[in-house]
Structures are given as C-alpha cells and as structure tokens.
Coordinates of N, CA and C in Angstrom, one line a residue:
M714 N -178.7 -19.7 -189.8 CA -178.3 -19.9 -188.1 C -177.1 -18.6 -188.1
R715 N -176.2 -18.8 -189.3 CA -174.9 -17.6 -189.3 C -175.3 -16.4 -189.1
K716 N -176.5 -16.0 -190.0 CA -177.1 -14.2 -189.9 C -177.4 -14.3 -188.6
M717 N -178.3 -15.2 -187.9 CA -178.5 -14.8 -186.1 C -177.5 -14.1 -185.4
Y718 N -176.4 -15.1 -185.6 CA -175.3 -14.9 -184.8 C -174.4 -13.4 -185.2
M719 N -174.7 -13.3 -186.2 CA -173.8 -11.9 -187.0 C -174.4 -11.0 -186.4
S720 N -176.0 -11.4 -186.3 CA -176.7 -9.8 -186.0 C -176.5 -9.5 -184.6
F721 N -176.4 -10.9 -183.7 CA -176.3 -10.6 -182.2 C -174.8 -10.0 -182.1
A722 N -173.9 -10.6 -182.8 CA -172.8 -9.7 -183.0 C -172.7 -8.2 -183.1
I723 N -173.6 -8.2 -183.9 CA -173.4 -6.5 -184.2 C -174.4 -5.9 -183.4
A724 N -175.4 -6.6 -182.9 CA -176.0 -5.8 -181.8 C -175.4 -5.3 -180.3
L725 N -174.5 -6.6 -180.1 CA -173.4 -6.2 -179.2 C -172.7 -5.2 -179.4
L726 N -172.3 -5.3 -180.4 CA -171.6 -3.5 -181.1 C -172.0 -2.1 -180.6
F727 N -173.2 -2.1 -181.2 CA -174.3 -1.2 -180.6 C -174.7 -1.3 -179.5
G728 N -174.7 -1.7 -179.0 CA -175.0 -1.9 -177.3 C -173.8 -1.6 -176.6
L729 N -172.7 -1.8 -177.0 CA -171.6 -1.2 -176.2 C -171.5 -2.5 -174.9
F730 N -170.8 -3.6 -175.6 CA -170.3 -4.6 -174.5 C -171.5 -5.1 -173.9
G731 N -172.7 -5.5 -175.1 CA -173.8 -6.1 -174.3 C -174.8 -5.9 -173.5
S732 N -174.8 -4.5 -173.3 CA -175.8 -4.2 -172.3 C -177.0 -3.2 -172.8
L733 N -176.9 -3.5 -174.4 CA -178.1 -2.9 -175.1 C -179.2 -4.5 -175.1
Q734 N -180.4 -3.6 -175.1 CA -181.6 -4.8 -175.7 C -181.4 -5.4 -176.6
T735 N -181.3 -6.6 -176.8 CA -180.8 -7.1 -178.3 C -181.9 -8.2 -178.6
Y736 N -182.4 -7.7 -180.1 CA -183.4 -8.6 -180.7 C -183.0 -9.5 -182.0
A737 N -182.1 -10.5 -181.9 CA -181.5 -11.1 -183.2 C -182.2 -12.0 -183.8
A738 N -181.9 -11.3 -185.1 CA -182.6 -12.4 -186.5 C -184.2 -12.6 -186.1
T739 N -184.8 -11.3 -185.9 CA -186.1 -11.7 -186.1 C -186.8 -11.6 -187.7
E740 N -188.0 -12.3 -187.3 CA -188.8 -12.2 -188.9 C -189.3 -10.5 -189.2
E741 N -190.0 -10.2 -188.1 CA -190.0 -8.5 -188.2 C -188.3 -7.5 -187.9
K742 N -188.6 -6.8 -188.5 CA -187.2 -5.8 -188.6 C -187.3 -5.0 -187.1
T743 N -186.1 -5.1 -186.5 CA -186.4 -4.8 -185.2 C -185.8 -3.1 -184.6
E744 N -185.9 -2.5 -183.9 CA -184.8 -1.3 -183.9 C -183.7 -1.6 -184.0
V745 N -183.1 -2.4 -182.7 CA -181.9 -2.6 -182.9 C -181.2 -2.8 -184.2
Q746 N -181.8 -3.5 -185.1 CA -181.1 -4.1 -186.5 C -181.3 -3.1 -187.4
S747 N -182.1 -2.0 -187.5 CA -182.3 -1.3 -188.2 C -181.5 -0.1 -187.8
R748 N -181.4 0.3 -186.5 CA -180.4 1.3 -186.0 C -178.8 0.7 -186.3
G749 N -178.7 -0.5 -186.2 CA -177.3 -1.1 -186.5 C -177.0 -1.1 -187.7
H750 N -177.6 -1.2 -189.0 CA -177.6 -1.3 -190.3 C -177.5 0.5 -190.2
H751 N -177.7 1.2 -189.7 CA -177.8 2.9 -189.6 C -176.2 3.2 -189.8
F752 N -175.8 2.8 -188.4 CA -174.1 3.0 -187.7 C -173.2 1.9 -188.4
K753 N -173.9 1.1 -189.3 CA -172.8 0.0 -189.9 C -171.8 0.6 -190.8
H754 N -172.7 1.8 -191.8 CA -171.5 2.4 -192.6 C -171.5 4.0 -191.8
N755 N -171.5 4.4 -190.5 CA -170.8 5.4 -189.9 C -169.3 5.4 -189.7
P756 N -168.5 5.4 -190.3 CA -167.0 5.1 -189.9 C -166.5 6.0 -188.9
E757 N -167.2 7.1 -188.5 CA -166.8 7.8 -187.0 C -166.9 7.2 -186.3
F758 N -168.6 6.7 -186.0 CA -168.9 5.9 -184.8 C -168.2 4.4 -184.4
I759 N -167.9 4.0 -185.8 CA -167.1 2.6 -185.5 C -165.7 2.7 -185.0
K760 N -165.3 4.0 -185.6 CA -163.7 4.3 -185.0 C -163.8 4.5 -183.5
K761 N -164.7 5.3 -183.4 CA -164.8 5.7 -181.7 C -164.7 4.6 -181.0
Q762 N -165.6 3.6 -181.5 CA -165.7 2.2 -180.7 C -164.6 1.6 -180.4
A763 N -163.8 1.6 -181.8 CA -162.5 1.0 -181.5 C -161.4 1.1 -180.9
E764 N -161.4 2.3 -180.8 CA -160.5 3.2 -179.8 C -160.9 3.3 -178.7
S765 N -162.1 3.0 -178.2 CA -162.7 2.9 -176.6 C -161.7 1.6 -176.4
L766 N -162.1 0.4 -177.1 CA -161.4 -1.1 -176.8 C -159.9 -1.4 -177.1
G767 N -159.5 0.1 -177.6 CA -157.6 -0.1 -177.8 C -157.3 -0.7 -178.9
I768 N -158.3 -0.5 -179.9 CA -158.0 -1.2 -181.1 C -157.4 -0.1 -182.2
E769 N -156.0 -0.9 -182.7 CA -155.3 0.3 -183.6 C -156.3 0.7 -184.9
T770 N -156.6 1.8 -185.4 CA -157.5 2.1 -186.5 C -156.7 2.4 -187.9
D771 N -155.2 3.0 -187.8 CA -154.8 3.7 -188.6 C -154.8 2.8 -189.7
G772 N -154.9 3.0 -191.1 CA -154.9 2.6 -192.0 C -155.8 1.1 -192.4
K773 N -156.7 1.2 -191.5 CA -157.6 0.4 -191.7 C -159.0 0.6 -192.5
D774 N -159.8 -0.2 -192.8 CA -160.8 0.5 -193.4 C -161.9 0.1 -192.7
T775 N -163.2 0.7 -192.6 CA -164.4 0.6 -191.9 C -165.0 -0.7 -191.4
E776 N -164.8 -1.4 -192.6 CA -165.2 -3.1 -192.6 C -164.8 -3.7 -191.9
T777 N -163.2 -3.6 -191.8 CA -161.9 -4.2 -191.1 C -162.1 -3.6 -189.7
I778 N -162.1 -2.7 -189.6 CA -162.2 -2.4 -187.9 C -163.5 -2.4 -187.3
A779 N -164.9 -2.3 -187.9 CA -165.9 -3.2 -187.5 C -165.6 -4.8 -186.7
K780 N -164.9 -5.4 -187.9 CA -164.9 -6.9 -187.5 C -164.1 -7.1 -186.3
E781 N -163.0 -6.2 -186.4 CA -162.0 -6.6 -185.0 C -162.7 -6.1 -183.9
V782 N -163.8 -5.0 -183.8 CA -164.3 -4.8 -182.9 C -165.3 -5.7 -182.3
R783 N -166.2 -6.3 -182.9 CA -167.2 -7.2 -183.3 C -166.4 -8.2 -182.3
E784 N -165.5 -8.7 -182.8 CA -164.7 -9.7 -182.2 C -164.1 -9.7 -181.1
T785 N -163.3 -8.4 -181.0 CA -162.9 -7.9 -179.2 C -164.2 -8.0 -178.5
I786 N -165.2 -7.5 -178.5 CA -166.5 -7.7 -177.7 C -166.9 -9.1 -177.5
I787 N -167.4 -10.1 -178.5 CA -167.4 -11.5 -178.2 C -166.5 -11.9 -177.4
K788 N -165.3 -11.6 -177.3 CA -164.4 -12.3 -176.6 C -164.3 -11.5 -175.3
Q789 N -164.6 -10.6 -175.1 CA -164.6 -9.9 -173.7 C -165.9 -10.2 -172.8
K790 N -167.1 -10.3 -173.8 CA -168.2 -11.4 -173.1 C -168.2 -12.3 -172.7
A791 N -167.1 -13.6 -173.6 CA -167.2 -14.8 -173.4 C -166.2 -15.0 -172.2
K792 N -165.3 -13.8 -171.6 CA -164.3 -13.9 -170.8 C -165.5 -13.7 -169.4
E793 N -166.2 -12.4 -169.6 CA -166.9 -12.1 -168.6 C -168.0 -13.7 -168.1
L794 N -168.2 -14.3 -168.9 CA -169.2 -15.1 -168.6 C -168.2 -16.5 -168.2
G795 N -167.1 -16.5 -168.7 CA -166.3 -17.8 -168.3 C -166.2 -18.8 -169.3
I796 N -166.3 -18.3 -170.2 CA -166.6 -18.9 -171.6 C -165.1 -19.3 -172.4
D797 N -164.6 -20.6 -172.4 CA -163.0 -20.7 -172.7 C -163.3 -20.3 -174.5
T798 N -162.1 -19.4 -174.6 CA -162.4 -19.2 -176.3 C -161.4 -20.0 -176.8
N799 N -160.3 -20.8 -176.2 CA -159.5 -21.5 -177.5 C -160.0 -22.8 -177.9
G800 N -159.3 -22.3 -179.6 CA -159.8 -22.8 -180.9 C -161.1 -22.6 -181.0
K801 N -161.5 -21.6 -180.8 CA -163.1 -21.5 -181.4 C -163.2 -20.4 -182.2
D802 N -163.8 -20.3 -183.4 CA -163.9 -19.5 -184.3 C -165.0 -18.3 -183.8
F803 N -165.2 -17.3 -184.6 CA -165.9 -16.3 -184.2 C -167.5 -16.7 -184.2
E804 N -167.7 -17.1 -185.2 CA -169.1 -17.8 -184.9 C -169.7 -18.9 -184.0
K805 N -168.6 -19.6 -183.4 CA -168.8 -20.7 -182.7 C -169.0 -20.1 -181.4
L806 N -168.1 -18.9 -181.3 CA -167.7 -18.4 -180.1 C -169.1 -17.4 -180.0
A807 N -169.7 -16.7 -180.7 CA -170.9 -16.0 -180.8 C -171.9 -16.7 -180.2
K808 N -172.1 -18.0 -180.9 CA -173.3 -18.9 -180.7 C -173.1 -19.3 -178.9
E809 N -172.1 -19.9 -178.6 CA -172.3 -20.1 -177.0 C -172.2 -18.9 -176.2
V810 N -172.0 -17.7 -176.8 CA -172.0 -16.3 -175.8 C -173.5 -16.2 -176.0
W811 N -174.1 -16.1 -176.8 CA -175.9 -15.9 -176.9 C -176.5 -17.0 -176.1
E812 N -176.3 -18.4 -176.3 CA -176.7 -19.1 -175.4 C -176.5 -19.2 -173.9
T813 N -175.2 -18.7 -173.5 CA -175.2 -18.5 -172.3 C -175.7 -17.3 -171.6
E814 N -175.6 -16.2 -172.4 CA -176.6 -15.1 -172.0 C -178.2 -15.1 -171.7
I815 N -178.9 -16.3 -172.7 CA -180.3 -16.7 -172.5 C -180.5 -17.0 -171.2
K816 N -179.7 -18.1 -171.2 CA -179.8 -19.0 -169.8 C -179.7 -17.9 -168.9
K817 N -178.8 -17.1 -168.6 CA -178.5 -16.1 -167.4 C -179.8 -15.4 -167.2
E818 N -180.5 -14.6 -168.4 CA -181.3 -13.5 -168.5 C -182.7 -14.8 -167.6
A819 N -182.8 -15.7 -168.4 CA -184.0 -16.4 -167.8 C -183.9 -17.0 -166.4
K820 N -182.9 -17.4 -165.8 CA -182.2 -17.6 -164.8 C -182.7 -16.2 -163.6
E821 N -182.5 -15.1 -164.0 CA -182.7 -13.9 -163.5 C -184.2 -13.4 -163.3
L822 N -184.5 -13.8 -164.2 CA -186.0 -13.6 -164.5 C -187.3 -14.5 -163.9
G823 N -186.4 -16.0 -163.1 CA -187.3 -16.8 -162.4 C -187.8 -17.9 -163.6
I824 N -187.2 -17.5 -164.9 CA -188.0 -18.5 -166.0 C -187.2 -19.8 -166.0
A825 N -188.2 -20.9 -166.1 CA -187.4 -22.4 -166.0 C -186.8 -22.7 -167.3
T826 N -185.7 -23.2 -167.7 CA -185.0 -23.6 -168.6 C -185.1 -24.9 -169.1
D827 N -185.3 -25.8 -167.9 CA -185.0 -27.5 -168.4 C -186.0 -27.6 -169.7
G828 N -185.0 -28.4 -170.4 CA -186.0 -29.0 -171.7 C -186.7 -28.3 -172.3
K829 N -186.3 -26.5 -172.5 CA -186.6 -25.9 -173.6 C -185.7 -25.6 -174.6
D830 N -186.0 -25.3 -176.0 CA -185.5 -25.1 -177.0 C -185.4 -23.6 -176.7
L831 N -184.0 -23.6 -177.3 CA -183.2 -21.9 -177.1 C -183.7 -20.8 -177.6
H832 N -184.5 -21.1 -178.7 CA -185.1 -19.8 -179.6 C -186.5 -19.8 -178.6
K833 N -187.2 -20.7 -178.7 CA -188.8 -20.5 -177.6 C -188.2 -20.1 -176.4
L834 N -186.8 -20.0 -175.5 CA -186.5 -19.7 -174.6 C -186.2 -18.2 -174.4
A835 N -185.5 -18.0 -176.0 CA -185.1 -16.7 -176.2 C -186.5 -15.6 -176.0
R836 N -187.6 -16.2 -176.8 CA -188.6 -15.6 -177.0 C -189.1 -15.2 -175.7
E837 N -189.4 -16.1 -174.7 CA -189.7 -16.0 -173.3 C -189.2 -15.3 -172.4
V838 N -188.1 -15.1 -172.7 CA -187.2 -13.9 -172.0 C -187.3 -13.0 -172.5
H839 N -187.5 -12.4 -173.9 CA -187.7 -11.3 -174.4 C -189.0 -10.7 -174.0
E840 N -189.9 -11.4 -173.8 CA -191.1 -11.2 -173.8 C -191.9 -11.1 -172.0
T841 N -191.1 -11.6 -171.0 CA -191.2 -11.6 -170.1 C -190.1 -9.9 -169.5
Q842 N -189.4 -9.8 -170.3 CA -188.3 -8.6 -169.9 C -189.1 -7.3 -170.1
I843 N -189.9 -7.3 -171.3 CA -190.2 -6.2 -171.9 C -191.6 -5.7 -171.2
K844 N -192.5 -6.7 -170.6 CA -193.4 -6.2 -169.8 C -193.3 -6.2 -168.4
K845 N -191.9 -6.4 -168.2 CA -191.5 -5.9 -166.7 C -190.2 -4.9 -167.0
D846 N -190.2 -4.4 -167.7 CA -189.9 -2.9 -168.3 C -190.7 -2.0 -168.6
A847 N -191.9 -2.8 -169.2 CA -193.2 -1.3 -169.5 C -193.5 -1.2 -167.9
K848 N -194.2 -2.1 -167.2 CA -194.5 -1.8 -165.8 C -193.7 -0.8 -164.8
E849 N -192.4 -1.3 -164.9 CA -191.7 -0.6 -164.3 C -191.6 1.1 -164.8
M850 N -191.6 1.3 -166.0 CA -191.6 2.5 -166.4 C -193.2 3.1 -166.9
G851 N -194.3 2.6 -166.1 CA -195.5 3.4 -166.2 C -195.9 3.0 -167.5
I852 N -195.6 1.9 -168.3 CA -196.1 2.0 -169.7 C -197.7 1.0 -169.9
S853 N -198.6 1.5 -170.1 CA -199.9 0.5 -169.9 C -199.5 -0.8 -171.5
T854 N -199.6 -1.8 -170.8 CA -199.9 -2.8 -172.0 C -201.1 -3.3 -172.0
D855 N -202.3 -2.9 -171.8 CA -203.6 -3.1 -172.2 C -204.1 -3.1 -173.8
N856 N -204.3 -4.0 -174.1 CA -204.5 -4.2 -175.7 C -203.7 -3.9 -176.7
K857 N -202.5 -4.0 -176.2 CA -201.2 -4.0 -177.3 C -200.2 -5.1 -177.5
D858 N -199.8 -5.2 -179.0 CA -199.0 -6.4 -179.3 C -197.6 -6.1 -178.5
L859 N -196.8 -7.2 -178.1 CA -195.6 -7.2 -177.5 C -194.5 -6.0 -178.7
H860 N -194.7 -6.1 -179.9 CA -193.7 -5.3 -180.3 C -193.9 -3.6 -180.0
T861 N -195.2 -3.4 -180.3 CA -195.5 -2.1 -180.1 C -195.3 -1.6 -178.4
I862 N -195.2 -2.8 -177.5 CA -195.0 -2.6 -176.1 C -193.2 -2.3 -176.1
A863 N -192.5 -3.1 -176.8 CA -191.4 -2.9 -176.9 C -190.8 -1.7 -177.6
H864 N -191.3 -1.1 -178.6 CA -191.5 0.2 -179.3 C -191.4 1.2 -178.1
E865 N -192.5 0.9 -177.4 CA -192.9 2.5 -176.2 C -191.8 2.4 -175.3
V866 N -191.4 1.4 -175.0 CA -190.2 1.0 -174.2 C -188.7 1.7 -174.4
R867 N -188.5 1.5 -175.7 CA -187.4 1.8 -176.3 C -187.5 3.3 -176.4
E868 N -188.8 3.8 -177.0 CA -188.7 5.3 -177.2 C -188.7 6.2 -175.8
K869 N -189.2 5.4 -175.0 CA -189.1 6.4 -173.6 C -187.6 6.3 -173.3
R870 N -187.0 5.0 -173.1 CA -186.2 5.6 -172.8 C -184.5 6.0 -173.5
I871 N -185.2 6.4 -174.9 CA -184.0 7.3 -175.4 C -184.5 8.3 -175.1
F872 N -185.8 9.0 -174.7 CA -185.8 10.5 -174.9 C -185.3 10.4 -173.1
Q873 N -185.5 9.9 -172.0 CA -185.1 9.9 -170.9 C -183.6 9.9 -170.8
A874 N -183.0 9.0 -171.5 CA -181.7 9.4 -171.8 C -181.1 10.5 -172.1
A875 N -181.7 11.1 -173.3 CA -181.4 12.3 -173.9 C -181.5 13.5 -172.8
E876 N -182.5 13.4 -172.2 CA -182.6 14.8 -171.2 C -181.7 14.7 -170.0
K877 N -181.4 13.7 -169.6 CA -180.4 13.5 -168.5 C -178.7 13.8 -169.3
L878 N -179.1 13.6 -170.3 CA -177.7 14.0 -171.1 C -177.2 15.4 -171.6
G879 N -178.6 16.2 -171.3 CA -178.4 17.6 -171.7 C -178.8 17.8 -173.2
I880 N -179.0 16.6 -173.5 CA -179.7 17.2 -175.4 C -180.6 17.4 -175.8
E881 N -180.7 18.5 -176.5 CA -182.4 18.6 -177.2 C -183.3 17.8 -177.8
T882 N -184.2 17.8 -177.3 CA -185.6 16.5 -177.8 C -186.2 17.2 -178.6
K883 N -186.6 18.7 -178.5 CA -187.8 19.5 -179.2 C -187.5 19.2 -181.0
N884 N -188.6 18.6 -181.5 CA -189.2 17.9 -182.5 C -187.7 17.6 -183.4
K885 N -186.9 16.3 -182.5 CA -186.1 15.1 -182.8 C -187.0 13.8 -182.5
S886 N -186.7 12.8 -183.6 CA -187.4 11.8 -183.4 C -186.2 10.5 -182.6
S887 N -186.9 9.3 -182.0 CA -186.2 9.2 -180.9 C -184.8 8.5 -182.0
D888 N -184.9 8.0 -183.5 CA -183.6 7.8 -184.0 C -182.5 8.7 -184.2
E889 N -183.1 9.6 -184.4 CA -182.2 11.2 -184.1 C -181.2 11.1 -183.1
L890 N -182.2 11.0 -182.1 CA -181.7 11.0 -180.6 C -180.6 9.8 -180.3
F891 N -181.3 8.9 -181.0 CA -180.2 7.5 -180.6 C -179.0 7.7 -181.3
K892 N -179.0 8.4 -182.8 CA -177.7 8.4 -183.4 C -176.4 9.7 -182.4
E893 N -177.7 10.5 -182.0 CA -176.8 11.5 -181.5 C -176.3 10.9 -179.7
I894 N -176.8 10.2 -179.3 CA -176.5 9.5 -178.0 C -175.4 8.8 -178.4
M895 N -175.4 7.8 -179.1 CA -174.1 6.8 -179.8 C -173.0 7.8 -180.6
T896 N -173.2 8.5 -181.0 CA -172.0 9.3 -181.8 C -171.7 10.0 -180.8
N897 N -171.6 10.9 -180.0 CA -171.2 11.8 -179.4 C -171.5 12.1 -177.5
H898 N -172.1 11.0 -177.2 CA -172.5 10.6 -175.8 C -171.9 9.2 -175.1
A899 N -171.4 8.4 -176.0 CA -171.7 7.0 -175.5 C -171.2 6.9 -174.3
E900 N -170.0 7.1 -174.1 CA -169.1 7.1 -172.9 C -169.9 7.8 -171.6
K901 N -170.5 8.8 -171.7 CA -171.3 9.6 -170.7 C -172.5 8.6 -170.7
A902 N -173.2 8.3 -171.4 CA -174.4 7.3 -171.3 C -173.9 6.2 -170.4
K903 N -172.8 5.4 -170.6 CA -172.2 4.3 -169.9 C -172.0 4.6 -168.8
E904 N -171.4 5.8 -168.1 CA -170.9 6.5 -167.0 C -172.4 6.3 -166.1
L905 N -173.3 6.9 -166.7 CA -174.7 7.3 -166.0 C -175.7 6.0 -166.4
N906 N -175.2 4.6 -166.5 CA -176.1 3.8 -166.7 C -177.2 4.1 -167.3
L907 N -177.2 4.9 -168.6 CA -178.5 5.3 -169.1 C -178.7 4.4 -170.7
F908 N -179.6 4.7 -171.2 CA -180.0 3.6 -172.6 C -178.9 4.3 -173.5
P909 N -178.4 2.9 -174.3 CA -178.2 1.5 -174.0 C -177.8 1.0 -172.8
H910 N -177.2 1.3 -172.1 CA -176.5 0.4 -170.8 C -177.8 0.4 -169.8
K911 N -178.6 0.7 -169.8 CA -179.6 0.7 -168.7 C -180.0 -0.8 -168.2
G912 N -179.5 -0.9 -167.1 CA -179.6 -2.0 -166.3 C -178.5 -3.3 -167.1
R913 N -177.9 -2.8 -167.7 CA -176.3 -3.7 -168.2 C -177.0 -5.0 -168.6
K914 N -178.0 -5.2 -169.0 CA -178.9 -6.4 -169.6 C -178.9 -6.5 -171.0
M915 N -179.1 -8.0 -171.5 CA -179.1 -8.2 -172.7 C -180.4 -8.7 -173.0
H916 N -181.4 -8.6 -174.0 CA -182.2 -9.1 -174.0 C -182.5 -9.8 -175.5
F917 N -183.2 -11.1 -175.3 CA -182.7 -11.6 -176.8 C -184.4 -12.1 -177.4
F918 N -184.4 -11.5 -178.4 CA -186.0 -12.4 -179.3 C -185.7 -13.3 -180.3
D919 N -185.6 -14.0 -180.5 CA -185.2 -14.9 -181.9 C -186.8 -15.7 -182.6
K920 N -187.2 -15.3 -184.0 CA -188.1 -15.6 -184.6 C -187.4 -16.5 -185.8
T921 N -186.4 -16.8 -185.7 CA -185.8 -17.3 -186.9 C -186.2 -18.6 -187.5
K922 N -185.9 -18.6 -189.0 CA -186.0 -20.3 -189.1 C -185.4 -20.5 -189.9
E923 N -184.2 -19.7 -189.7 CA -183.1 -20.3 -190.6 C -182.3 -21.8 -190.4
N924 N -181.7 -22.0 -190.8 CA -181.0 -23.3 -190.6 C -179.6 -23.0 -190.6

C-alpha cells in the first residue's frame, strides 16, 4: 500500500500540483509512472520544480530536493482540499489526499460513492473520465480496451500542447515531447492550461493488490 501512495505523490510532482492525470500503483506500467521514472533522475527538472515552490536547493542532493518537493505538494493539496495536516506523517497525508480526490472526482462525474471500496471507485472514476475525454477529443473507443484509449488520449494531448507551445513535433515521440514540455515549458503550459495541466483534474486508476 505504501508504494501506491508514494506513486501517487510522485505523480503529483510530475503533474505539477495535482493537475496531471494520475494512475497510481497499477499492475500494468502506466505512462505517468514510466515518465515519472525518467524524471526521477533528472536533477534539472527536480531543481526547477523546487525553485517554483520556493524550496532552497543549495547544498542538497537531488533525492533530498525531490523528497521536499513531494512533501510540499502534498501539503498544498491538503490545504486546498481542507485536510488537517497536524500530526500526520507524509504517507498518511498522501493517503488522505488520494481518498479525498477520488471522492471529489467521482462527485463531479456523477458517480455514486456510497458503500463502494475506494480502489474500485478509483477505477470507475478513471474509466469514466478517460471515456469522457476520448469523446470530447473525437477519439473513437470502438473495439479498444481502456489502456489503448487512455494512451491515445495522452498522445493527442501531448502533441496538442507541444504545438500550442511552439515546439517542433516532427519526428519526435510523445515521450520526447513530454520531456521537453516538462523541462523547458512547464510554467507556460500551466499558464495556458495545457497538458499536463489540462482541465486541472486528477484521475486515479488503482489495481494494486498490495497490503
């Protein structure tokens, strides 16, 4: 279970304050996680995020900076959601933020929450949101599994964001463009409400069986 909340916190980091679509601790590797792994060892990216949060970076190694960034973002989300942070460690706070966000998203999507297991609710929220996004973007869902639909939604959003940011997309993969957006244009993307900030929502998909 701890890995799930850590994955959630890392996804918050790469989503810049929780606006990135978040698929935490799945059995299948998700693009958020794989990209998160890529940026996990990118000192320049981590340092930029820390500076944007007002975190002092001088004399600190990348792992320490990343830890402080994760904790700061979780605390900011807790404040935004009205969650009391007193006496709570990072893992407990991340769990509470995760649960609150799931219920909030479910309500916005018109999904009933009464009596539902949170992990099953998280999956339902994710599936509903992905299909809604695909419809809005003109992406066909016929004869496609959810993973494929989600992939197509992310791909399209990345290319759309890159084009609006004036980034050359020819002969570049979505991963390359994502890296360029997050490393060099993160603040502009946030300002223009582009991927990964599009819609300023968090989407959760949890298939974990960890205890």
